[in-house]
Amino acid sequence: MDERKKIILKAIVDDYVETCEPVGSKSLVKRHNLKYSSATIRNEMAELEEMGYLEKPHTSAGRMPSDKGYRAYVDNLLSLPKISPEEAAAIRNYLTENLSEAKEMIERTAEYLAEKTNYLSVVLSPQFSDTSLEQIKIMMIEPGRAIVVLVLSPGIVHDRLIRIPALIEEKDLNEIGRAVERCLAGKRLDDITLVTISSAAEASELPEALVNQVLYEAYIAIKQTEKIEVYIDGKYQLLKHPEFRDVDRASRFYDAMQQEHMVAGYMREMEHEEEGKAFAECEWDLDCLEKIGDEPSSLAVQQKKPAYMVRIGQEIALNGMEDMSFITTTYRIGQQITGQIGVIGPKRMQYGNIISQISFVNRALSDVAKDHYGRGECPAPDDGNRKRRD
Amino acid sequence: MDERKKIILKAIVDDYVETCEPVGSKSLVKRHNLKYSSATIRNEMAELEEMGYLEKPHTSAGRMPSDKGYRAYVDNLLSLPKISPEEAAAIRNYLTENLSEAKEMIERTAEYLAEKTNYLSVVLSPQFSDTSLEQIKIMMIEPGRAIVVLVLSPGIVHDRLIRIPALIEEKDLNEIGRAVERCLAGKRLDDITLVTISSAAEASELPEALVNQVLYEAYIAIKQTEKIEVYIDGKYQLLKHPEFRDVDRASRFYDAMQQEHMVAGYMREMEHEEEGKAFAECEWDLDCLEKIGDEPSSLAVQQKKPAYMVRIGQEIALNGMEDMSFITTTYRIGQQITGQIGVIGPKRMQYGNIISQISFVNRALSDVAKDHYGRGECPAPDDGNRKRRD
DNA sequence: ATTGGCACTCGAGGCGATCGAGTGCCAATA
DNA sequence: TATTGGCACTCGATCGCCTCGAGTGCCAAT
């Protein structure tokens, strides 16, 4: 594909993305001050169509990009706008201000992206299955109730309230707790099963049934930690885009989105997708991100190759998403723990913009998450005049 | 309003709710086998229109109910379908099966209602501000981290991870914890302020700054407990209703819904709305609910007068909701703790159906919530083959 | 008080003409 | 040989016009 074709393709995609209307040769020349006549452009467009990059809704209409056209655009023709320092500061602030739970950070990531992009955002909570258990404590609250606290390897703490048989006394519970810790400490969460944990039962002199009840609850607490949560925001914003003028189409898409676990599963798969596929897995454009942060990010250095993935139209292996594009990226907490961030929008999407946004949000979240999930700094005491959200 | 007018009004509302099209005199006679001619009906309809119960989109069209018409229908003409025993069992099951957190119960309530009604559901988590604090414990996890556990008066447990200065040792922390408990135990959550809690600082010999940090975190944990969460489900289902063919209208409504705190605030206000207003605040139709549950609900006896409220169209004091109807009801955990359940749909709503559903869901949640929030029974150990949701 | 009948209204839907932005192709041109 | 101007053609969108039918209001007859 020669240079001129590239320019024309880019121009067409840009225009189409903006207007959502098939673009014709004449208007293209005018809008972009091309130094060729519309006839020339017409010839080129005809060739581009033959090559599969463009399509026409009907004979006498302008051209619009095909999936392949978008793909070429995303792979080769994209320019990524830079994120301004103000924006960079704004998002960090947004993610952490008055933060009360680590989870909430994920939720806010989704919120921020949805608002910023005007598309739909999906953020998955981090996957802890690969992480190993440093400590597990079971602490009595009152007869019949206790709390299980897990500390995962990079200092991530999870806890869960459990019910226990009311007969169990504090010292017995502590005994059980120690036994559980002995038998689980250092194990990967994923490797812990009901069988593993039940070997802790021997330690106690209590009736086995009682002990098992506690072990079972502890087990659930552990499995709960592995559960991936899905945060979706901006669903209905899509309605504002012209491709959703057709309510039925919107409705079909929403039905597909309803199956959050499918979407989540798909996103996780994308993470493990091998490189070198025909999908855009581009190296982070350091140029676009380097000078933005306040200070150089240690994480950005660690993760040599933060990547985003773009799936366009038919490439998305989810029913009901054939008309959409899906951009995903993987954030990291420390080295091993990962989670996904995604944006879904119509194929006619502002790819450059969204990729910049999602990439930067990724970095911000990765930076900030470690502090809030793991053994980060103590938050400033902040003399009490924080606003409470309710 | 004489009997015949009532019958006609009811028939019109029923038809209009079903078809979403203005109903004419002739088709009304046919569909309902009325024993009057269409001319008579026409006269009656003209009078009903003059009285304000009906309106016409244009001169030669059929009639549709006005807000006032719906109001009369809801207040006087409604018949509440009974909930079948199967359904009753199904919902209890849905709410509690494999339940892992109390919160999730609220979420599921929203899910269930949305799915069942095909409208939008809003459920607020219970409001604990009125409740008093039985216990508060601060327990060390590792240097720099601790957990705050609150027990509220009917045995409701909340907890929150906090960061503490890494210098503080376990025994000092315990000391502080005891001091906090002494100074807060028995107080209403609402009455606890930063000032109240800071009086616990004297007890310790540690530097005041360190202690204050802990107290502040404990304070946040308490305030966190009071935070009301809003669960909304079925948002996009509304798109399937013909009144939302117009995407802009849908979009406007969704913009309004985006302000969840407004909606939540409005729902809470409705709870405190005095009786005797012009709004439907009807006594629970015991007839419709009595024979359904498996066993008589102790709560149903306690709460003499579970009520639902219906706001129609302009009655809703929220921007962008002028075309909707909003049905709310208050669930209870024990005597004092309350939360809200609501359904929002087009004015052309299946009032009878929805009111039955929401009322029953209310009862189911009230019944079940106490066990899961408070000192309920231990859940069955359930031999480990529960399905895990992820 | 009820009814049949009649003139009238108005939105929906089908038809045809017009308009305009687009295309493909070809012969002329630099 | 690549580019361009010109021309005939296509097709969706829009507008006006007509008809159809389900509705109404009103009046005189029962």
Short mmCIF file of N, CA and C (backbone and C1' of nucleotides) in Angstrom, two decimals, chain D residues 2 4 6-8 11 21 23 25 28:
data_model
loop_
_atom_site.label_atom_id
_atom_site.label_comp_id
_atom_site.label_asym_id
_atom_site.label_seq_id
_atom_site.Cartn_x
_atom_site.Cartn_y
_atom_site.Cartn_z
P DA D 2 1.21 5.12 -14.16
"O5'" DA D 2 0.90 6.33 -13.17
"C5'" DA D 2 1.93 7.25 -12.84
"C4'" DA D 2 1.31 8.61 -12.64
"C3'" DA D 2 0.08 8.64 -11.72
"O3'" DA D 2 0.18 9.80 -10.92
"C1'" DA D 2 -0.50 9.52 -13.82
P DT D 4 -4.70 15.76 -10.04
"O5'" DT D 4 -5.78 16.11 -11.14
"C5'" DT D 4 -5.39 16.95 -12.22
"C4'" DT D 4 -6.49 17.00 -13.25
"C3'" DT D 4 -7.88 17.32 -12.68
"O3'" DT D 4 -8.32 18.52 -13.28
"C1'" DT D 4 -7.97 15.54 -14.25
P DG D 6 -14.74 20.83 -16.59
"O5'" DG D 6 -15.51 19.55 -17.20
"C5'" DG D 6 -15.00 18.97 -18.42
"C4'" DG D 6 -15.93 17.84 -18.84
"C3'" DG D 6 -17.40 18.09 -18.49
"O3'" DG D 6 -18.19 17.62 -19.57
"C1'" DG D 6 -16.69 16.07 -17.52
P DC D 7 -19.70 18.09 -19.76
"O5'" DC D 7 -20.46 16.70 -19.81
"C5'" DC D 7 -19.86 15.59 -20.50
"C4'" DC D 7 -20.51 14.29 -20.03
"C3'" DC D 7 -21.97 14.46 -19.60
"O3'" DC D 7 -22.73 13.40 -20.11
"C1'" DC D 7 -20.74 13.39 -17.92
P DA D 8 -24.29 13.61 -20.34
"O5'" DA D 8 -24.79 12.11 -20.09
"C5'" DA D 8 -23.96 11.02 -20.51
"C4'" DA D 8 -24.16 9.86 -19.54
"C3'" DA D 8 -25.62 9.66 -19.11
"O3'" DA D 8 -25.89 8.27 -19.10
"C1'" DA D 8 -24.26 9.94 -17.21
P DC D 11 -28.80 1.68 -7.81
"O5'" DC D 11 -29.12 2.49 -6.48
"C5'" DC D 11 -28.05 2.94 -5.67
"C4'" DC D 11 -28.59 3.92 -4.66
"C3'" DC D 11 -29.99 3.57 -4.14
"O3'" DC D 11 -29.97 3.75 -2.76
"C1'" DC D 11 -29.94 5.78 -4.89
P DG D 21 -59.50 0.91 4.81
"O5'" DG D 21 -59.39 1.34 6.33
"C5'" DG D 21 -58.14 1.16 7.02
"C4'" DG D 21 -58.27 1.78 8.39
"C3'" DG D 21 -59.60 1.45 9.08
"O3'" DG D 21 -59.34 1.30 10.46
"C1'" DG D 21 -59.36 3.77 8.92
P DG D 23 -60.27 2.42 17.39
"O5'" DG D 23 -60.88 3.85 17.69
"C5'" DG D 23 -60.34 4.77 18.34
"C4'" DG D 23 -60.59 6.20 17.92
"C3'" DG D 23 -61.89 6.81 18.44
"O3'" DG D 23 -61.76 7.16 19.80
"C1'" DG D 23 -61.33 7.60 16.26
P DG D 25 -65.15 13.38 22.00
"O5'" DG D 25 -66.13 14.29 21.11
"C5'" DG D 25 -65.60 15.31 20.30
"C4'" DG D 25 -66.76 16.03 19.62
"C3'" DG D 25 -67.95 16.33 20.54
"O3'" DG D 25 -68.43 17.64 20.23
"C1'" DG D 25 -68.65 14.90 18.77
P DA D 28 -81.37 17.61 16.39
"O5'" DA D 28 -82.31 16.63 15.57
"C5'" DA D 28 -81.76 15.87 14.47
"C4'" DA D 28 -82.27 14.45 14.58
"C3'" DA D 28 -83.72 14.32 15.08
"O3'" DA D 28 -84.33 13.26 14.38
"C1'" DA D 28 -82.30 13.12 16.51
#
